mmCIF file of C-alpha atoms in Angstrom:
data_model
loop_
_atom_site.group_PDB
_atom_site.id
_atom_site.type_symbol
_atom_site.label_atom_id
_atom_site.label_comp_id
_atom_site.label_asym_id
_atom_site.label_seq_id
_atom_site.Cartn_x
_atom_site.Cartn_y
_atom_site.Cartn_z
ATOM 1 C CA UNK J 117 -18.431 54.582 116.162
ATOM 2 C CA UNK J 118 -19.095 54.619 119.793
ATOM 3 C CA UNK J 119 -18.847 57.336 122.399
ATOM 4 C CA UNK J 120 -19.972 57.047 125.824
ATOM 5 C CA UNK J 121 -22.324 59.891 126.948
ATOM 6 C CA UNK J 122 -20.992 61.445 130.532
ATOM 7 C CA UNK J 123 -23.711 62.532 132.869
ATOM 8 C CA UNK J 124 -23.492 66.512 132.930
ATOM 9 C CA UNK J 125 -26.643 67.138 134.829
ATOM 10 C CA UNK J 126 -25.147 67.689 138.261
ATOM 11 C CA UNK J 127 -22.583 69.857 136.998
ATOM 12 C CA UNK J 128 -24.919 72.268 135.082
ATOM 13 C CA UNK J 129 -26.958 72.362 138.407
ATOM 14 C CA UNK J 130 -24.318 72.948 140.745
ATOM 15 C CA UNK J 131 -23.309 75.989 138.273
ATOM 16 C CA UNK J 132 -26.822 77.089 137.860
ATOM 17 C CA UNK J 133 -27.337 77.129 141.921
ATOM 18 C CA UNK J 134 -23.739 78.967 142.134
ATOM 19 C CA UNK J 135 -24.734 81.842 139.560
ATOM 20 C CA UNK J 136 -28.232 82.413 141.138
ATOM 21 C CA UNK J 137 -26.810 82.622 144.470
ATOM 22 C CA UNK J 138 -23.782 84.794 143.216
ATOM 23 C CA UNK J 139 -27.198 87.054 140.984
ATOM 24 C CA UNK J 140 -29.038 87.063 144.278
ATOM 25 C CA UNK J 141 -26.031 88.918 146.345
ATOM 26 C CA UNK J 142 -25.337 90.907 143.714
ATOM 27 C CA UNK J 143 -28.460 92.537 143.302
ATOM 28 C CA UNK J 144 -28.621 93.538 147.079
ATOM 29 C CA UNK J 145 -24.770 94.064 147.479
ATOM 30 C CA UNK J 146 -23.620 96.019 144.005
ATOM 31 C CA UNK J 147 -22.237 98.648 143.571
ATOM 32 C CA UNK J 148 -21.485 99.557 146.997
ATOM 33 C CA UNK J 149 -20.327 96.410 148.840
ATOM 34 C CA UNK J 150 -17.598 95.603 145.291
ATOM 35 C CA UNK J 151 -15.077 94.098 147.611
ATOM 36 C CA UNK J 152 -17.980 91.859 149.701
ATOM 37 C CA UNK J 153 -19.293 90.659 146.987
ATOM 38 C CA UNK J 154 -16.155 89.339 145.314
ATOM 39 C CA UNK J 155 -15.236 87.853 148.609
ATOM 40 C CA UNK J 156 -18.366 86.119 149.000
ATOM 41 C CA UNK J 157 -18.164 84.552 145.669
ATOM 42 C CA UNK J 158 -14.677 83.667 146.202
ATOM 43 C CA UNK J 159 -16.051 81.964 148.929
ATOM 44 C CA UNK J 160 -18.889 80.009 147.379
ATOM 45 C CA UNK J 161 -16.250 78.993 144.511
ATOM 46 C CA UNK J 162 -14.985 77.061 147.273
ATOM 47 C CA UNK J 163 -18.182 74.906 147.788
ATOM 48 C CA UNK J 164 -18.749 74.932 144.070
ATOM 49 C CA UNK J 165 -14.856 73.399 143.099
ATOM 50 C CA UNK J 166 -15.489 70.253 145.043
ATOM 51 C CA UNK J 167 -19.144 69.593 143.644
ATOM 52 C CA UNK J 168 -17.738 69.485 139.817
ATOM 53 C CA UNK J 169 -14.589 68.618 140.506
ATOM 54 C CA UNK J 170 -15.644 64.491 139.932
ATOM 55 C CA UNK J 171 -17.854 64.782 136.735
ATOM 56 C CA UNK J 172 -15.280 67.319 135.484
ATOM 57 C CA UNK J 173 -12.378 64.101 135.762
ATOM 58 C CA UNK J 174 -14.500 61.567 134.767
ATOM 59 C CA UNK J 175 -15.146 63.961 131.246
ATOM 60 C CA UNK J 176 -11.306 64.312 131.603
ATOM 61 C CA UNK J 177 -9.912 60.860 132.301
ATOM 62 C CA UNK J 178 -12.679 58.357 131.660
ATOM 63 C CA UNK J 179 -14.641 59.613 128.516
ATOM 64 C CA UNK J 180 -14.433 56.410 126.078
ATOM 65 C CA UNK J 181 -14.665 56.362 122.281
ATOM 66 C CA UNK J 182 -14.201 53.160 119.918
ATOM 67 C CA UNK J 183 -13.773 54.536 116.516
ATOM 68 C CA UNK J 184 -13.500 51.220 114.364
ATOM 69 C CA UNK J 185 -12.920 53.580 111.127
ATOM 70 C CA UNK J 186 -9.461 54.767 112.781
ATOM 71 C CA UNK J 187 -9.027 51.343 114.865
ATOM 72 C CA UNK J 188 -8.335 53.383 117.739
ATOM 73 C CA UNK J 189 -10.131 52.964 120.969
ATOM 74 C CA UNK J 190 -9.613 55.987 123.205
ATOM 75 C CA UNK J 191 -10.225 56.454 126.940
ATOM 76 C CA UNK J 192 -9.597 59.644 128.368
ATOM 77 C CA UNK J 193 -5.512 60.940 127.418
ATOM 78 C CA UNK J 194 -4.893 57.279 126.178
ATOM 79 C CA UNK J 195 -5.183 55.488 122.549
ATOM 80 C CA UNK J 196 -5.336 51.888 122.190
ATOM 81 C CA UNK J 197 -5.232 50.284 118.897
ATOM 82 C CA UNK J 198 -8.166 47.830 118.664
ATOM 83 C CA UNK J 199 -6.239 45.443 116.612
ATOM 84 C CA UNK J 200 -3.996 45.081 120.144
ATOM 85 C CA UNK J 201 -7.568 44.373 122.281
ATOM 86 C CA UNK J 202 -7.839 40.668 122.401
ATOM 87 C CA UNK J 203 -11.263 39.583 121.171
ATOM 88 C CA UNK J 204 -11.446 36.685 123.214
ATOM 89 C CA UNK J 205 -11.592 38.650 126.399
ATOM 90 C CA UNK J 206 -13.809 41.097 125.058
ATOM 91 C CA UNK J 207 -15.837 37.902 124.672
ATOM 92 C CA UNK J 208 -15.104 36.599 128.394
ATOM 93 C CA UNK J 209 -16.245 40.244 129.887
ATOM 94 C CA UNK J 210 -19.609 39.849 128.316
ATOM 95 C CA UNK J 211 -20.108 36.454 129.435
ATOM 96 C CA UNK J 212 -22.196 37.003 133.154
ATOM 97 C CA UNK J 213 -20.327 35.366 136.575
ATOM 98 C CA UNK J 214 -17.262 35.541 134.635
ATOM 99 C CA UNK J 215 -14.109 37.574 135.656
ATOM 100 C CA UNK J 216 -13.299 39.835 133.211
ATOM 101 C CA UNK J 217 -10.197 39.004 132.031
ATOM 102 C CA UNK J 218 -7.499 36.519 132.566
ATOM 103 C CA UNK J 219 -5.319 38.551 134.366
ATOM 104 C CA UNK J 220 -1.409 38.542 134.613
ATOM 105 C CA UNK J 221 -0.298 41.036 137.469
ATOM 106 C CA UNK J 222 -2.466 44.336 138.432
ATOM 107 C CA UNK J 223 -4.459 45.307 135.822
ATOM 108 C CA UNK J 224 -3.649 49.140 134.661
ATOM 109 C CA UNK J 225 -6.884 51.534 134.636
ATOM 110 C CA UNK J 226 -6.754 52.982 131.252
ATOM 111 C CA UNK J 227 -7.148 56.865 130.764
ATOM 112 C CA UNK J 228 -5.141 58.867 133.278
ATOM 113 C CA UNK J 229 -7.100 58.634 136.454
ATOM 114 C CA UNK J 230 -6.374 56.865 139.698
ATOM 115 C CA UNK J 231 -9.172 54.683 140.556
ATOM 116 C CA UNK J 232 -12.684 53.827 139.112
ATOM 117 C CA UNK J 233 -15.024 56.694 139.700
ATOM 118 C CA UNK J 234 -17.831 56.447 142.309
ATOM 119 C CA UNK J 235 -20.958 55.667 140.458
ATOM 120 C CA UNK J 236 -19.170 54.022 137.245
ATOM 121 C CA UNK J 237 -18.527 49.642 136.489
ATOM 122 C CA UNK J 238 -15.598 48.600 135.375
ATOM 123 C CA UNK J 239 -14.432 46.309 132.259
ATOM 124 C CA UNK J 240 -11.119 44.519 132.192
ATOM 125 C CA UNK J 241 -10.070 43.466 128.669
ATOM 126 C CA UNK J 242 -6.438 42.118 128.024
ATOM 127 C CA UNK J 243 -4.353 42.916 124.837
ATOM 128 C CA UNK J 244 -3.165 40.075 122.719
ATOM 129 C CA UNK J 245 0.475 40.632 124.335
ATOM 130 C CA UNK J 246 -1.410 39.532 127.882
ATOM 131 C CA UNK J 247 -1.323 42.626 129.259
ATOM 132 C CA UNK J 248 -5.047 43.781 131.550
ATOM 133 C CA UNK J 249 -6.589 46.924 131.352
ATOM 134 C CA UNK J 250 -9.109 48.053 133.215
ATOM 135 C CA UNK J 251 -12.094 50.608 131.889
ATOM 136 C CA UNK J 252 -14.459 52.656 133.552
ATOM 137 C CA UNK J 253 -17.731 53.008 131.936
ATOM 138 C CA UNK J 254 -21.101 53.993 133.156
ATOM 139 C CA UNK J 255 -22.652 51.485 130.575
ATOM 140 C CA UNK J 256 -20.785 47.958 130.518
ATOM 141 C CA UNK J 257 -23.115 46.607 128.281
ATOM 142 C CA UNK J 258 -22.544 49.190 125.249
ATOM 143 C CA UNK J 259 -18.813 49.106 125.816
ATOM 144 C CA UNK J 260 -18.540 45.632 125.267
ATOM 145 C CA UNK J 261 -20.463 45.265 122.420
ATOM 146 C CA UNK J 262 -19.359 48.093 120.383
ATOM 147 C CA UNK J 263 -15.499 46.479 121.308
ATOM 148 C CA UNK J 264 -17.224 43.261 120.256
ATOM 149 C CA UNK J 265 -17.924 44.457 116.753
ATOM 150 C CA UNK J 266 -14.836 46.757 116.297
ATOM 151 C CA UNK J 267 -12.782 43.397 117.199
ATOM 152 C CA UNK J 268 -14.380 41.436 115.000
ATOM 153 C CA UNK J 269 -14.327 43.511 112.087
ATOM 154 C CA UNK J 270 -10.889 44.494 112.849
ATOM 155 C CA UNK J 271 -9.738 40.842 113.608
#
Protein backbone atom coordinates (compact mmCIF):
# COMPACT_ATOMS: atom_id res chain seq x y z
CA UNK A 1 0.00 0.00 0.00
CA UNK A 2 0.93 3.51 -0.68
CA UNK A 3 -0.05 6.76 0.96
CA UNK A 4 1.40 9.99 0.22
CA UNK A 5 2.67 11.90 3.32
CA UNK A 6 1.19 15.75 3.27
CA UNK A 7 3.54 18.34 4.63
CA UNK A 8 1.92 19.50 8.08
CA UNK A 9 4.79 21.55 9.29
CA UNK A 10 3.51 24.97 8.33
CA UNK A 11 0.23 24.32 9.65
CA UNK A 12 1.37 23.19 13.17
CA UNK A 13 3.53 26.44 13.12
CA UNK A 14 1.07 28.81 12.06
CA UNK A 15 -1.17 27.26 15.05
CA UNK A 16 1.66 27.22 17.43
CA UNK A 17 2.49 31.14 16.59
CA UNK A 18 -1.50 31.80 16.84
CA UNK A 19 -1.83 30.14 20.45
CA UNK A 20 1.36 31.87 21.83
CA UNK A 21 0.26 35.11 20.62
CA UNK A 22 -3.45 34.46 21.77
CA UNK A 23 -1.28 33.00 25.63
CA UNK A 24 0.72 36.19 25.45
CA UNK A 25 -2.56 38.65 25.45
CA UNK A 26 -4.15 36.66 27.66
CA UNK A 27 -1.86 36.77 30.37
CA UNK A 28 -1.74 40.68 30.33
CA UNK A 29 -5.47 41.15 29.27
CA UNK A 30 -7.55 38.33 31.51
CA UNK A 31 -9.81 38.63 33.46
CA UNK A 32 -10.53 42.16 33.09
CA UNK A 33 -10.32 43.04 29.37
CA UNK A 34 -12.88 39.36 28.58
CA UNK A 35 -14.48 41.13 25.70
CA UNK A 36 -10.80 42.56 24.22
CA UNK A 37 -9.39 39.64 24.35
CA UNK A 38 -11.98 37.62 22.46
CA UNK A 39 -12.01 40.36 19.93
CA UNK A 40 -8.44 40.30 19.43
CA UNK A 41 -8.37 36.66 18.84
CA UNK A 42 -11.24 36.87 16.62
CA UNK A 43 -9.12 39.04 14.89
CA UNK A 44 -5.92 37.06 14.60
CA UNK A 45 -8.26 33.98 13.48
CA UNK A 46 -8.50 36.07 10.56
CA UNK A 47 -4.71 36.02 9.68
CA UNK A 48 -4.52 32.46 10.90
CA UNK A 49 -7.68 31.04 8.35
CA UNK A 50 -5.79 32.05 5.27
CA UNK A 51 -2.28 30.58 6.40
CA UNK A 52 -3.89 26.85 6.79
CA UNK A 53 -6.44 27.22 4.68
CA UNK A 54 -4.04 25.54 1.54
CA UNK A 55 -2.37 22.58 3.45
CA UNK A 56 -5.78 22.05 5.10
CA UNK A 57 -7.30 21.38 1.09
CA UNK A 58 -4.51 19.75 -0.13
CA UNK A 59 -5.08 17.04 3.17
CA UNK A 60 -8.74 17.42 1.98
CA UNK A 61 -8.74 17.11 -1.80
CA UNK A 62 -5.33 15.84 -2.84
CA UNK A 63 -4.23 13.20 -0.17
CA UNK A 64 -3.49 9.97 -2.46
CA UNK A 65 -3.60 6.31 -1.41
CA UNK A 66 -3.09 3.15 -3.82
CA UNK A 67 -4.28 0.25 -1.85
CA UNK A 68 -3.54 -2.74 -4.34
CA UNK A 69 -5.21 -5.20 -1.60
CA UNK A 70 -8.70 -3.34 -2.25
CA UNK A 71 -7.70 -2.29 -6.01
CA UNK A 72 -8.82 1.02 -5.20
CA UNK A 73 -6.71 4.04 -5.77
CA UNK A 74 -8.08 7.02 -3.85
CA UNK A 75 -7.34 10.74 -4.20
CA UNK A 76 -8.94 12.99 -1.96
CA UNK A 77 -13.29 12.38 -2.06
CA UNK A 78 -12.66 10.16 -5.22
CA UNK A 79 -12.07 6.18 -5.76
CA UNK A 80 -10.68 4.84 -8.81
CA UNK A 81 -10.49 1.23 -9.41
CA UNK A 82 -6.90 0.37 -10.46
CA UNK A 83 -8.02 -2.30 -12.76
CA UNK A 84 -9.67 0.96 -14.84
CA UNK A 85 -5.90 2.87 -14.72
CA UNK A 86 -4.31 1.96 -17.95
CA UNK A 87 -0.85 0.53 -17.33
CA UNK A 88 0.54 1.69 -20.39
CA UNK A 89 0.25 5.30 -19.42
CA UNK A 90 1.32 4.73 -16.07
CA UNK A 91 4.31 3.50 -18.07
CA UNK A 92 4.43 6.70 -20.48
CA UNK A 93 4.31 9.17 -17.21
CA UNK A 94 7.44 7.60 -15.91
CA UNK A 95 9.22 7.74 -19.04
CA UNK A 96 11.30 11.50 -18.77
CA UNK A 97 10.45 14.30 -21.82
CA UNK A 98 7.36 12.44 -22.28
CA UNK A 99 3.79 13.93 -21.90
CA UNK A 100 2.02 12.20 -19.53
CA UNK A 101 -0.67 10.79 -21.11
CA UNK A 102 -2.25 10.57 -24.46
CA UNK A 103 -4.84 12.83 -23.92
CA UNK A 104 -8.45 13.00 -25.44
CA UNK A 105 -10.12 16.42 -24.38
CA UNK A 106 -9.20 18.30 -20.89
CA UNK A 107 -7.93 16.09 -18.60
CA UNK A 108 -10.16 16.03 -15.18
CA UNK A 109 -8.01 16.72 -11.84
CA UNK A 110 -8.95 13.87 -9.71
CA UNK A 111 -10.01 14.48 -5.97
CA UNK A 112 -12.37 17.42 -5.59
CA UNK A 113 -10.19 20.44 -5.91
CA UNK A 114 -9.94 23.05 -8.61
CA UNK A 115 -6.49 23.31 -9.75
CA UNK A 116 -3.04 21.74 -8.84
CA UNK A 117 -1.84 23.14 -5.58
CA UNK A 118 1.09 25.62 -5.45
CA UNK A 119 4.11 23.68 -4.51
CA UNK A 120 2.75 20.11 -5.79
CA UNK A 121 3.65 18.15 -9.73
CA UNK A 122 1.21 16.75 -11.44
CA UNK A 123 0.67 13.10 -13.09
CA UNK A 124 -1.78 12.49 -15.89
CA UNK A 125 -2.69 8.80 -16.29
CA UNK A 126 -5.64 7.75 -18.66
CA UNK A 127 -8.14 4.87 -17.87
CA UNK A 128 -8.42 2.03 -20.29
CA UNK A 129 -11.86 3.68 -21.56
CA UNK A 130 -9.40 6.81 -22.78
CA UNK A 131 -10.46 8.99 -20.41
CA UNK A 132 -7.21 11.57 -18.62
CA UNK A 133 -6.92 12.28 -15.20
CA UNK A 134 -4.82 14.42 -13.75
CA UNK A 135 -3.08 13.90 -10.02
CA UNK A 136 -1.47 16.11 -7.77
CA UNK A 137 1.31 14.70 -5.82
CA UNK A 138 4.20 16.20 -4.02
CA UNK A 139 6.31 13.05 -5.01
CA UNK A 140 5.83 11.99 -8.82
CA UNK A 141 8.28 9.50 -8.58
CA UNK A 142 6.56 7.30 -5.69
CA UNK A 143 3.17 7.76 -7.29
CA UNK A 144 4.11 6.26 -10.34
CA UNK A 145 5.78 3.45 -9.21
CA UNK A 146 3.56 2.27 -6.56
CA UNK A 147 0.63 2.65 -9.66
CA UNK A 148 3.29 0.77 -11.62
CA UNK A 149 3.21 -2.25 -9.37
CA UNK A 150 -0.53 -2.10 -8.34
CA UNK A 151 -1.16 -2.20 -12.32
CA UNK A 152 0.84 -4.83 -12.90
CA UNK A 153 -0.21 -7.05 -10.31
CA UNK A 154 -3.69 -6.10 -10.90
CA UNK A 155 -3.39 -6.41 -14.78
Amino acid sequence: MYVEKLPWKWTAFCVAVYLVMVGRLGVDALPEDLGLWLGVSAAFLLVLVPCVAVPLSKRIYHRIRVDPAAGVLRVGRERIALADVDPRSVQDARVPGRPDALQQGQPRLVGGGWAVPMGMDSVTITTRQGQALTIATHDRGALLEALRRATAAGG
